[in-house]
Amino acid sequence: MSMSTEPSRRIALINPNTTASMTQLMADCVGAVVDPATEVWAITNQHGPASIESHTDEALAVPGLLEAVRDAESRGADGFVLACFGDPGLDAAREIATGPVVGIAEAGFHAATMLGRSFSVVTTLARTIGQAEHLVHRYGFADKCRSIYACEVPVLELEDPASDARKLVVDYCRRAVEEDEADSIVLGCAGMADFCHEVSEQVGVPVIDGVTAGVTFVESLVKLGLRTSTRSEYAPPLPKEYR
Amino acid sequence: MSMSTEPSRRIALINPNTTASMTQLMADCVGAVVDPATEVWAITNQHGPASIESHTDEALAVPGLLEAVRDAESRGADGFVLACFGDPGLDAAREIATGPVVGIAEAGFHAATMLGRSFSVVTTLARTIGQAEHLVHRYGFADKCRSIYACEVPVLELEDPASDARKLVVDYCRRAVEEDEADSIVLGCAGMADFCHEVSEQVGVPVIDGVTAGVTFVESLVKLGLRTSTRSEYAPPLPKEYR
Amino acid sequence: MSMSTEPSRRIALINPNTTASMTQLMADCVGAVVDPATEVWAITNQHGPASIESHTDEALAVPGLLEAVRDAESRGADGFVLACFGDPGLDAAREIATGPVVGIAEAGFHAATMLGRSFSVVTTLARTIGQAEHLVHRYGFADKCRSIYACEVPVLELEDPASDARKLVVDYCRRAVEEDEADSIVLGCAGMADFCHEVSEQVGVPVIDGVTAGVTFVESLVKLGLRTSTRSEYAPPLPKEYR
Amino acid sequence: MSMSTEPSRRIALINPNTTASMTQLMADCVGAVVDPATEVWAITNQHGPASIESHTDEALAVPGLLEAVRDAESRGADGFVLACFGDPGLDAAREIATGPVVGIAEAGFHAATMLGRSFSVVTTLARTIGQAEHLVHRYGFADKCRSIYACEVPVLELEDPASDARKLVVDYCRRAVEEDEADSIVLGCAGMADFCHEVSEQVGVPVIDGVTAGVTFVESLVKLGLRTSTRSEYAPPLPKEYR
Amino acid sequence: MSMSTEPSRRIALINPNTTASMTQLMADCVGAVVDPATEVWAITNQHGPASIESHTDEALAVPGLLEAVRDAESRGADGFVLACFGDPGLDAAREIATGPVVGIAEAGFHAATMLGRSFSVVTTLARTIGQAEHLVHRYGFADKCRSIYACEVPVLELEDPASDARKLVVDYCRRAVEEDEADSIVLGCAGMADFCHEVSEQVGVPVIDGVTAGVTFVESLVKLGLRTSTRSEYAPPLPKEYR
Amino acid sequence: MSMSTEPSRRIALINPNTTASMTQLMADCVGAVVDPATEVWAITNQHGPASIESHTDEALAVPGLLEAVRDAESRGADGFVLACFGDPGLDAAREIATGPVVGIAEAGFHAATMLGRSFSVVTTLARTIGQAEHLVHRYGFADKCRSIYACEVPVLELEDPASDARKLVVDYCRRAVEEDEADSIVLGCAGMADFCHEVSEQVGVPVIDGVTAGVTFVESLVKLGLRTSTRSEYAPPLPKEYR
């Protein structure tokens, strides 16, 4: 709890898709995990697809996402979480933002590897498995990822009580633990942020939501005074003529 | 030489930046390498940055690039080359296009590994080295890439006779061969497409331009009747509401 | 179509085993994929085993194969394809030949990785799986190869109408696609060169024959003016006393 | 700031060597980075070497370290940081403790990879480079680590004003940034915990201390409700007869 | 056979657990494989757990193990084998001992890779699979290890005639050969040292016991005049104050 | 010492080149390292090049080498060492021989990794570096090999007192130790078998000759009762018609 009216730090939690109800769901989840002196701004992308379920969706979400980063930066954000499991726009956001930027797949994988030797991922549509596999390699965790499953529930149906999303997620988590010997599970969609405690209780291993993990990791980096390196690759982009 | 008025196949060579003179330079280079019955359409992106030298530039070039792919597809293109060395938009273009799509870094690396055990990359700005390194890993060639050098000449100055771009490129190629024991060199920018024979003569090893390599590889795939797999990840993207 | 009597380039397609009917089968397949100005010489090894199904067979095929390379080189061949899936003699042929040399496993894997994230291999005898696995690693594609299956039909029975080779190949391709999530299939034997379109239609993913892929890739390298690097390892071998 | 007398969570920061002044130095550094409702217990190992600079030192420190873990666990610790850069005893501590356990090399590497593409390590004695390299591989960051340097100042002399430790650390950090193109630096010793801001200012890239990073990451995991997986490997050890 | 009363070399075979009957079992197995002029000293750890089945057991066994190494060194041992499949204390023992030191997992994996392309491991408790996997990576054999199975028989019950340990080991070896295509099996416990010929006969592939393999490899290194490098990391540890 | 007239085991040490003086040099080196009851047959290849310094030389040496293996097998050899640093014919020899077969590069690398964390290779001609690098990857030791140097002395001049081979080898070994931090050196040519003790004394780290290492490792495997797996890949080759 902070008694001053001014928070000590501000974290922009950006939903790369344009569905405000998903942004709200995430905002509800992160409140419990941050320091009382940390303010979290939950922001919905203003330009792009309603959900991100393909490389094309990712590509079309990024320009709006970068605008949201720039805007939050100008309003004083100290750190940024990009809350779509494909981690779209992460490299570009690191160029634009001064404070640290973390993707939720990245955060989920980092958390998982601090809790055991191995993890599996349970995600939404099978067509996104390739991107999850790509990210597992990119971040260095290929030897630690046992399997990636898709429950084939579209992102926007996750919250539909008529969908059997939660049951399917539990089923695949069980399979990952029992057949693939995963020590933990990373949930592969920001829209599953509120599933993790319930699923963890049912399958008996840690179940990680990248949204909350990402927010606490960015908060940590901000407290540590750490920012993205501006040595070369992630320096602010050169001014450029755009058509 | 084909005497029919109808070409046997059409390849869209897309310049992801908006600088038409660079597109023309590439078009001039590819004429010599394709089958007489192959038509190459050199296309300039209509929306995006004048040159691509950061992750942000890449991100902002992709939506226009995908429009260009869709447009060429609708006009009957059989294959696609994305002519920026960061291979931006490659995964998304594979979802959208029916015919095969190849990036020029990808093409350059594949060609290099058929000519020896190892290669190095000589590119434009140091800040793009990270993306080149990322692609080397992504395509499986990390053990084969000996070094990546930047001559620190911006993309749009490569053609300026006052720049010493060619001399710098030769110097770094020599260093790659003599110090790093590279069997060949991949030039790391579409704007260097016309350098390769001259540089090769001076440094005594094969020097590969990804633009011409990419066009011949896509032409090969089209002749072989091969298209991007639509099994799951690269199937056409789901219809989606965009804001 | 070329109206001159002189072809623009000549590619030696060398069958490392001594079975001329297999050479003919390959020759029939490659005609459709090359430029009209490219001449393909289909050449049968004159010394070695009738089929190559072990490391010993490979070892004993190579001296004759190298003779065939030297002979084609002296007759003016501009590029070389070694048409046995174990890619025997590839390094040595690169030392001897001036023009580029490509193996058919190498070509098949390169093509596959331009069509999706992953591939599987379907080959002849199980005892050759080890060599296929070795090559997948050597060329850098270990992360992209989902599985290698053997249909246990000997090379020389592939063409026997009484064998159920084609059915078995289709069955294993299906398994690779459905269970292992392979985006495409590389056929693991030169003797399967004529299977690929038929199998592709049945399993719904790209099916790649290394023989035709290899010929078009070598043709590409020749058109690009690229040859094996003579920097050090692949320079012509030193004169040597042989007993 | 928390006004209740009861903290919300307790983190045991364990110094695996027996030098209390080093424990105090760490305690001084972590105060600034934790949530006001988090209590940090800085604990000195009661049995083992005065500093840890060899595999033998690590081995002999671990039994006392595990006692410290058990003791803190019994007093209600919710999470654990092991503050020696070789991360000794980490696997065993994960079996014994209920709450999450993080090593400071582990924490430093994780933080570094969220701030850029690459990092280097600057540590104390050259003989510890092997262990640092081992950990870089173990945690999945081999591709991201550019170099590991030793300033050859023994652990217990780091704080000696007469040592030129800080200058040497700055020199090696510069070399890592300028020659090896490291985006950030991880300091390779708990005894350097108070160097990082000063060094960062001088070399212009983020400089990471694993002690403070480790404390904030464990705090994050505790807030997220995440504990080490007890699925199999890290379940509590079986009762065992010890001689 | 040596007729002198003085052996040519002495190898210390150290059992890291405190169960003397296991030491005796190993001693019985190694007699047949050493040179007549080699003396093997079978030594039981005097301080630690009765069996090693967790990271904690390993950690608590190491100080006593290092004492045993020091003691054998002082009595003139020329080489050392550490006979617990987790290879605990290996790095530290290499610092302390002058002669070469080999772990039995290490020895088993090295032997296996000289007998075929691939191997699998069959061990005791499932909770030790993680450590076996860790060692497979550490020594460089990750690509060669097909699977690791646990028969869930505790170490000290392996010798109990009422346990069905041998049958279970045979069952898992079969599975490794038939389903995972392992060319050989490495037995994952020193207590299985006397199983290997019997199991090999039943499953038809080489079955390797690390204890006997380790003793012959250390004997080889001693005969070759090779010792652990004292260049830096494995030099004798610095004198240090211990509490 | 064995008093029976019949040796307990026979090891065929095969020189893949046709230079008998090199065979003799190796024979002189191995006498000291084998058990008195082991007989070593030093055998010169009857067909092939006088020295092996290219992929072509390797390819042309292998048929004669395999004849030598078959012949030694028929005369009762229990194990085989292939004594050329490129390990030519190793896979094929494993198919043909019943007893274990080890290459000298393989043996040298295995020995090196039991003596420290890292090694370097010092070989003859620079053009053979590629093959050494290939083998380092093949056997799993890519992370452990720090560098490969060539002294540019041809194989047959190594023994020439007028050559400065030994001095050059010492110089490169020093560089590997001091600049590349190699814990040990593997000599990259059978013709350097008699250099290793002298070089080791001068550079202060273990220096490994693969010939003697290979003989003791094969002797170990024979004593252990271990043979190449005949599960599938290395089963005897199928009878085959050869032209």
Coordinates of C-alpha atoms in Angstrom, one line a residue, chain F residues 27-126:
Chain F
A27 CA 53.2 -49.8 -33.8
D28 CA 56.2 -48.6 -31.8
C29 CA 53.9 -46.2 -29.8
V30 CA 51.2 -48.7 -28.9
G31 CA 53.4 -51.4 -27.4
A32 CA 53.8 -49.6 -24.1
V33 CA 50.0 -49.1 -23.5
V34 CA 48.4 -52.5 -24.0
D35 CA 48.0 -55.3 -21.5
P36 CA 50.7 -58.0 -21.9
A37 CA 48.0 -60.4 -23.0
T38 CA 46.9 -58.2 -25.8
E39 CA 48.4 -58.6 -29.3
V40 CA 48.4 -55.7 -31.6
W41 CA 48.5 -56.2 -35.4
A42 CA 49.8 -53.1 -37.2
I43 CA 48.5 -53.3 -40.7
T44 CA 49.1 -51.1 -43.7
N45 CA 46.4 -50.5 -46.3
Q46 CA 47.4 -52.2 -49.5
H47 CA 45.4 -50.0 -51.9
G48 CA 45.1 -46.2 -51.7
P49 CA 47.0 -43.0 -51.4
A50 CA 50.4 -42.7 -49.7
S51 CA 48.9 -40.1 -47.3
I52 CA 45.4 -38.8 -46.6
E53 CA 45.0 -35.1 -46.9
S54 CA 41.7 -34.5 -48.7
H55 CA 38.2 -35.9 -48.9
T56 CA 39.2 -37.5 -52.1
D57 CA 42.2 -39.3 -50.5
E58 CA 39.8 -40.5 -47.8
A59 CA 37.3 -41.8 -50.3
L60 CA 40.0 -43.7 -52.3
A61 CA 41.5 -45.2 -49.1
V62 CA 38.3 -46.7 -47.8
P63 CA 37.9 -49.7 -50.1
G64 CA 41.4 -51.0 -49.3
L65 CA 40.8 -50.2 -45.6
L66 CA 37.6 -52.3 -45.6
E67 CA 39.6 -55.2 -47.2
A68 CA 42.1 -54.9 -44.4
V69 CA 39.3 -55.0 -41.9
R70 CA 37.7 -58.1 -43.5
D71 CA 41.1 -59.8 -43.7
A72 CA 41.9 -59.1 -40.0
E73 CA 38.4 -60.2 -39.0
S74 CA 38.9 -63.6 -40.8
R75 CA 42.2 -64.0 -39.0
G76 CA 40.5 -63.6 -35.6
A77 CA 40.9 -59.9 -34.7
D78 CA 38.8 -59.0 -31.7
G79 CA 38.8 -55.2 -32.2
F80 CA 39.9 -52.6 -34.7
V81 CA 41.5 -49.1 -34.7
L82 CA 41.3 -47.0 -37.8
A83 CA 44.4 -44.8 -37.6
C84 CA 43.8 -41.8 -39.8
F85 CA 42.5 -38.6 -38.1
G86 CA 39.6 -38.1 -40.5
D87 CA 38.2 -41.4 -39.3
P88 CA 37.5 -42.6 -42.9
G89 CA 35.4 -45.7 -43.3
L90 CA 34.4 -45.9 -39.7
D91 CA 30.7 -46.5 -40.3
A92 CA 31.4 -49.1 -43.0
A93 CA 34.0 -50.9 -40.9
R94 CA 31.4 -51.2 -38.0
E95 CA 29.1 -53.0 -40.4
I96 CA 31.8 -55.4 -41.5
A97 CA 33.6 -56.2 -38.3
T98 CA 32.2 -58.2 -35.4
G99 CA 34.4 -56.6 -32.8
P100 CA 34.4 -52.9 -31.8
V101 CA 35.9 -50.3 -34.2
V102 CA 37.2 -47.0 -33.0
G103 CA 38.6 -44.1 -35.1
I104 CA 41.6 -42.1 -33.8
A105 CA 39.9 -38.7 -33.9
E106 CA 37.0 -40.2 -32.0
A107 CA 39.3 -41.7 -29.4
G108 CA 41.3 -38.5 -29.0
F109 CA 38.2 -36.4 -28.4
H110 CA 36.7 -38.9 -25.9
A111 CA 40.0 -39.0 -24.0
A112 CA 40.2 -35.2 -24.0
T113 CA 36.8 -34.7 -22.5
M114 CA 37.7 -36.9 -19.6
L115 CA 40.6 -34.6 -18.7
G116 CA 39.0 -31.2 -18.6
R117 CA 36.2 -29.0 -19.9
S118 CA 37.8 -28.2 -23.3
F119 CA 40.3 -29.2 -25.9
S120 CA 41.8 -27.9 -29.1
V121 CA 43.1 -29.8 -32.1
V122 CA 46.5 -29.3 -33.8
T123 CA 46.6 -31.0 -37.2
T124 CA 48.7 -31.0 -40.4
L125 CA 47.2 -29.2 -43.4
A126 CA 44.6 -26.4 -43.2

